PDB file of C-alpha atoms in Angstrom:
ATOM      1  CA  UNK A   8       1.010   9.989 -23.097  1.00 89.00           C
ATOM      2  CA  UNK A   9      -1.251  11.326 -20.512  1.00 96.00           C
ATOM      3  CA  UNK A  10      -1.281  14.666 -19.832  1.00 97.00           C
ATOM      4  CA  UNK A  11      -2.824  16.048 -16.033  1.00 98.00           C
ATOM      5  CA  UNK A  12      -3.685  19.466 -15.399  1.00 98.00           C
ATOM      6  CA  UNK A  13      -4.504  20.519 -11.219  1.00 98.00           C
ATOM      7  CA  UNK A  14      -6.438  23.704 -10.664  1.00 98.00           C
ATOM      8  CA  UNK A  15      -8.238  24.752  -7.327  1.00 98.00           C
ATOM      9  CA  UNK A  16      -5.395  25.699  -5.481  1.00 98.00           C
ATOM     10  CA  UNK A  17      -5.315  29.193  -3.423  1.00 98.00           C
ATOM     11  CA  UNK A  18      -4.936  30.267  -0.009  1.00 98.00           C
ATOM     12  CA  UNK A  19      -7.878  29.767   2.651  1.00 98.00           C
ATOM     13  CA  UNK A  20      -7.917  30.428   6.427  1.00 98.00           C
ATOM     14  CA  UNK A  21      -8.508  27.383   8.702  1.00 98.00           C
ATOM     15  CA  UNK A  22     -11.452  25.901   8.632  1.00 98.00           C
ATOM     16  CA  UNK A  23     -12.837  26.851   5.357  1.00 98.00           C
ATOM     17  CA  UNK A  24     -13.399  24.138   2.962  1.00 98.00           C
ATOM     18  CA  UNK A  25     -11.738  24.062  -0.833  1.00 98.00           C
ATOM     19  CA  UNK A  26     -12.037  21.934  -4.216  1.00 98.00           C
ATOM     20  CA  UNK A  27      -9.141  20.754  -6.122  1.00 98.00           C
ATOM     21  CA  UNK A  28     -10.113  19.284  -9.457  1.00 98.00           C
ATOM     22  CA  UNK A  29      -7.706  17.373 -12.642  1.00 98.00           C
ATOM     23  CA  UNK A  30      -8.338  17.086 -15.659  1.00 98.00           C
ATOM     24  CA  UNK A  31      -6.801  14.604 -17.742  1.00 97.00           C
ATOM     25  CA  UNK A  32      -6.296  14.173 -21.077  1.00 95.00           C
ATOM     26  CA  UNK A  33      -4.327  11.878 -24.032  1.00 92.00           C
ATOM     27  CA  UNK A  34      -5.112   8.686 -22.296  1.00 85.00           C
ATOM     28  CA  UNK A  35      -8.409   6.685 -21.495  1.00 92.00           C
ATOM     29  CA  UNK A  36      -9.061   7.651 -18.100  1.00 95.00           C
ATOM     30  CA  UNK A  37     -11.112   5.194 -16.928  1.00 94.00           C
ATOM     31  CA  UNK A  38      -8.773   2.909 -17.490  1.00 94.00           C
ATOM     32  CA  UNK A  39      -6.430   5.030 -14.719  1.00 96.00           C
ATOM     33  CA  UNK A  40      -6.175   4.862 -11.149  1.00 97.00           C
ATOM     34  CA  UNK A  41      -5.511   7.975  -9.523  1.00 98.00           C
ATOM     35  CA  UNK A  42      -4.475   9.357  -6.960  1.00 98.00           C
ATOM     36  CA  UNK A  43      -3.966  12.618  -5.395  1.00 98.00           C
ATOM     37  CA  UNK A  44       0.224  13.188  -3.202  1.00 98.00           C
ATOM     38  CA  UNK A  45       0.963  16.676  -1.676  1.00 98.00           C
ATOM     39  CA  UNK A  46       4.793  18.164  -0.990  1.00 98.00           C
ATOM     40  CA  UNK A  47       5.130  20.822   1.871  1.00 97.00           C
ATOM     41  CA  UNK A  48       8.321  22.625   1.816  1.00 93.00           C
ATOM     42  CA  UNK A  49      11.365  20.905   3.153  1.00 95.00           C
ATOM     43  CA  UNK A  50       9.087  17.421   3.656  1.00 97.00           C
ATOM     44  CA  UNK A  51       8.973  14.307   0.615  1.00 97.00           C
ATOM     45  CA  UNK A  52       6.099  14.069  -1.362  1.00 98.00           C
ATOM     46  CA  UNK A  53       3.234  12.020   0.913  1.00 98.00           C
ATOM     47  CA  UNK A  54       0.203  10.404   0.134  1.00 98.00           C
ATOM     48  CA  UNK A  55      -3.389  11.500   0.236  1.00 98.00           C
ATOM     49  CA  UNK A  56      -5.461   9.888  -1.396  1.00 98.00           C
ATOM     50  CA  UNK A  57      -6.077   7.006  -4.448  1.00 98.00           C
ATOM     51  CA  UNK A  58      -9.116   5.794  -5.895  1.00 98.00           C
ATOM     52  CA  UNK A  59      -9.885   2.921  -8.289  1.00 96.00           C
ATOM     53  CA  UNK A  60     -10.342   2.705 -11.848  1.00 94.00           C
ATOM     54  CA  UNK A  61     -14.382   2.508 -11.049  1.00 91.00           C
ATOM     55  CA  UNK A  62     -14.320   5.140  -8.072  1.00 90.00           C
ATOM     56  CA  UNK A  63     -15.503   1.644  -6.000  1.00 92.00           C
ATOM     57  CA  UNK A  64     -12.060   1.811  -3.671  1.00 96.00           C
ATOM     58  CA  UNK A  65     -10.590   4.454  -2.033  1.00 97.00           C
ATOM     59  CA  UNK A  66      -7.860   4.934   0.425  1.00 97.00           C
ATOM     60  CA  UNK A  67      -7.202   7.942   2.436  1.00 98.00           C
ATOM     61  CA  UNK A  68      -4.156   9.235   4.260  1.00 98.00           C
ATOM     62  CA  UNK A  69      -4.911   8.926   8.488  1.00 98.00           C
ATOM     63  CA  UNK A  70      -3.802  12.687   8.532  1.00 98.00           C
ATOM     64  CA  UNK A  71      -7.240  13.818   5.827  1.00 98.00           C
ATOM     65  CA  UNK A  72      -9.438  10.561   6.665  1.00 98.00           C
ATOM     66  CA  UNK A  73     -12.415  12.179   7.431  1.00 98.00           C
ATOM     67  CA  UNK A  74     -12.266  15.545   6.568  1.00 98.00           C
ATOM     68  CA  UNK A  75     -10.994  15.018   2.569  1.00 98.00           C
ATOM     69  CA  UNK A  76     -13.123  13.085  -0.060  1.00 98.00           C
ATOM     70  CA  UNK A  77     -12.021  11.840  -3.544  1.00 98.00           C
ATOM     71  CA  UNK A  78     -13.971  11.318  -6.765  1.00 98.00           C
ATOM     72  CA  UNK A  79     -13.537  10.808 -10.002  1.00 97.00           C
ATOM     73  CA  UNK A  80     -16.143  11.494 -13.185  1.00 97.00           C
ATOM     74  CA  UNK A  81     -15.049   9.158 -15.879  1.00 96.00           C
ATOM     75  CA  UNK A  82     -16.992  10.746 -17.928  1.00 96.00           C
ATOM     76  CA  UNK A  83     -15.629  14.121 -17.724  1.00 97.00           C
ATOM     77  CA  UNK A  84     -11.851  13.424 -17.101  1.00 97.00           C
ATOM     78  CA  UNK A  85     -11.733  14.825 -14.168  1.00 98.00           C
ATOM     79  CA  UNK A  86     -10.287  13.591 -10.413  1.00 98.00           C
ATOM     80  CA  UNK A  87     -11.469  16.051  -7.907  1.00 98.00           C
ATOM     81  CA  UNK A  88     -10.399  16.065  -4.283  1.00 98.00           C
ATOM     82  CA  UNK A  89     -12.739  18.039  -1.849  1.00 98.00           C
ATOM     83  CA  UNK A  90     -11.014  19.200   1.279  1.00 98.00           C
ATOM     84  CA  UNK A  91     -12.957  20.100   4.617  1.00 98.00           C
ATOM     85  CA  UNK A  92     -11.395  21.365   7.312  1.00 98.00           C
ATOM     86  CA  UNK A  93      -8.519  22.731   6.415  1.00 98.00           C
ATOM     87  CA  UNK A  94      -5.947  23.143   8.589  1.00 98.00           C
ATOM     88  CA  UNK A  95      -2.401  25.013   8.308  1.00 97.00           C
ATOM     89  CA  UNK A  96      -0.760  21.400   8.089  1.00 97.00           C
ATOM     90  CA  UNK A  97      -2.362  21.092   4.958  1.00 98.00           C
ATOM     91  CA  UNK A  98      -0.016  23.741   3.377  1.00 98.00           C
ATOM     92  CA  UNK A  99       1.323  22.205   0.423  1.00 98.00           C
ATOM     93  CA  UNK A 100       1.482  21.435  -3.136  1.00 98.00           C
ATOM     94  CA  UNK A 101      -0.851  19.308  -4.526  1.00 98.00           C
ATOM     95  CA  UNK A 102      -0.349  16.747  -7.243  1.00 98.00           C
ATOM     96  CA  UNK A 103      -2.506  14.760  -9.389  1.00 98.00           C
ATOM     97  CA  UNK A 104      -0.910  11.339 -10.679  1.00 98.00           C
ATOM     98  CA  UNK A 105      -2.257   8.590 -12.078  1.00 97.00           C
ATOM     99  CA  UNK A 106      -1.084   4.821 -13.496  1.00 96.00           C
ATOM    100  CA  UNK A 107      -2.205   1.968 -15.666  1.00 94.00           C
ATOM    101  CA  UNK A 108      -2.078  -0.319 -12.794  1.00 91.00           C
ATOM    102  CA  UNK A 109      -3.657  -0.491  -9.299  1.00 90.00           C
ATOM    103  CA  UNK A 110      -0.213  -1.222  -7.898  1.00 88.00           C
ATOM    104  CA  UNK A 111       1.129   0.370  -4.180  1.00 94.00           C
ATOM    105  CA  UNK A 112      -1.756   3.267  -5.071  1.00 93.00           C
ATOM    106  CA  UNK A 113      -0.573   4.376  -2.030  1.00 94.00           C
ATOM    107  CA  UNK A 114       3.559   5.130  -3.062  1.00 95.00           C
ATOM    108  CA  UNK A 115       4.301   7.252  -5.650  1.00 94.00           C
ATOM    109  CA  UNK A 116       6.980   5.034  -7.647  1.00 92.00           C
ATOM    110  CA  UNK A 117       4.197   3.134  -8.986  1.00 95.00           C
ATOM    111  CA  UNK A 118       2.335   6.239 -11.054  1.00 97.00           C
ATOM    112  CA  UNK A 119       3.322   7.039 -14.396  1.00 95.00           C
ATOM    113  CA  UNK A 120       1.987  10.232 -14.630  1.00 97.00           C
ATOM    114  CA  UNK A 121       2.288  14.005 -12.607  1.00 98.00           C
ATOM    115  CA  UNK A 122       0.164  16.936 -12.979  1.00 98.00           C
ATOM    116  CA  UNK A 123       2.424  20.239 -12.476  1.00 98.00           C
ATOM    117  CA  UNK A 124       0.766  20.811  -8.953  1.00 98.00           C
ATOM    118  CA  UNK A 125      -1.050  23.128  -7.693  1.00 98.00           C
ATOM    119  CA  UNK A 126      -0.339  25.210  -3.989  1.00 98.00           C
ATOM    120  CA  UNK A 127      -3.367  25.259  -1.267  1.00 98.00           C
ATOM    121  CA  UNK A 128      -2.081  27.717   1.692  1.00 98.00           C
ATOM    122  CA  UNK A 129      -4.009  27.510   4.781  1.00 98.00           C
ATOM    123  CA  UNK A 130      -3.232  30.489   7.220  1.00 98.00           C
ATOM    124  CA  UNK A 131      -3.934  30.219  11.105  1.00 94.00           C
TER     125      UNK A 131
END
């Protein structure tokens, strides 16, 4: 059983720039794709971001292309999602996930596993 843990989350004004990192743990992660899915209140859970077993592929939502970069350390466990830009839109909670596979990295039926979220507040 894998086990992911989000932290980075707070509240930022627009424009300022923020870090959200997971950590996983019970599982070999580098055997994981991940991904990164955000829920803003009222709206479904939507993509952000996935990246490959290796860190070699990545895929970014059109709405953070540009302004939000993904990375993984297989060596420390750890996904981390760095977020530039920031605008109010990007109010939300943000979830880790990750699966065995590299299947549909960009829907969230195909990931096995959820971090508990963590909330990023951007105020105008």
């Amino acid at each position: 059983q894998v086990h992911l843990e989000e932290s980075g989350g707070t509240t930022v004004q627009a424009g300022d720039s923020l870090r959200l990192s997971c950590v996983a743990s019970g599982g070999t992660f580098s055997t994981l794709s991940m991904a990164w899915f955000r829920q803003a209140p009222g709206k479904e859970r939507e993509f952000v971001s996935a990246v490959s077993w290796t860190g070699g592929t990545t895929f970014y939502s059109d709405s953070v292309k540009g302004r939000f970069t993904i990375s993984r350390d297989n060596a420390k466990n750890t996904l981390n999602l760095s977020m530039d830009a920031l605008k109010p839109e990007d109010t939300a909670v943000y979830y880790c996930a990750a699966q065995r596979a590299w299947n549909s990295p960009l829907r969230t039926g195909p990931y096995d596993y959820w971090g508990q979220g963590t909330q990023v507040t951007v105020s105008s």
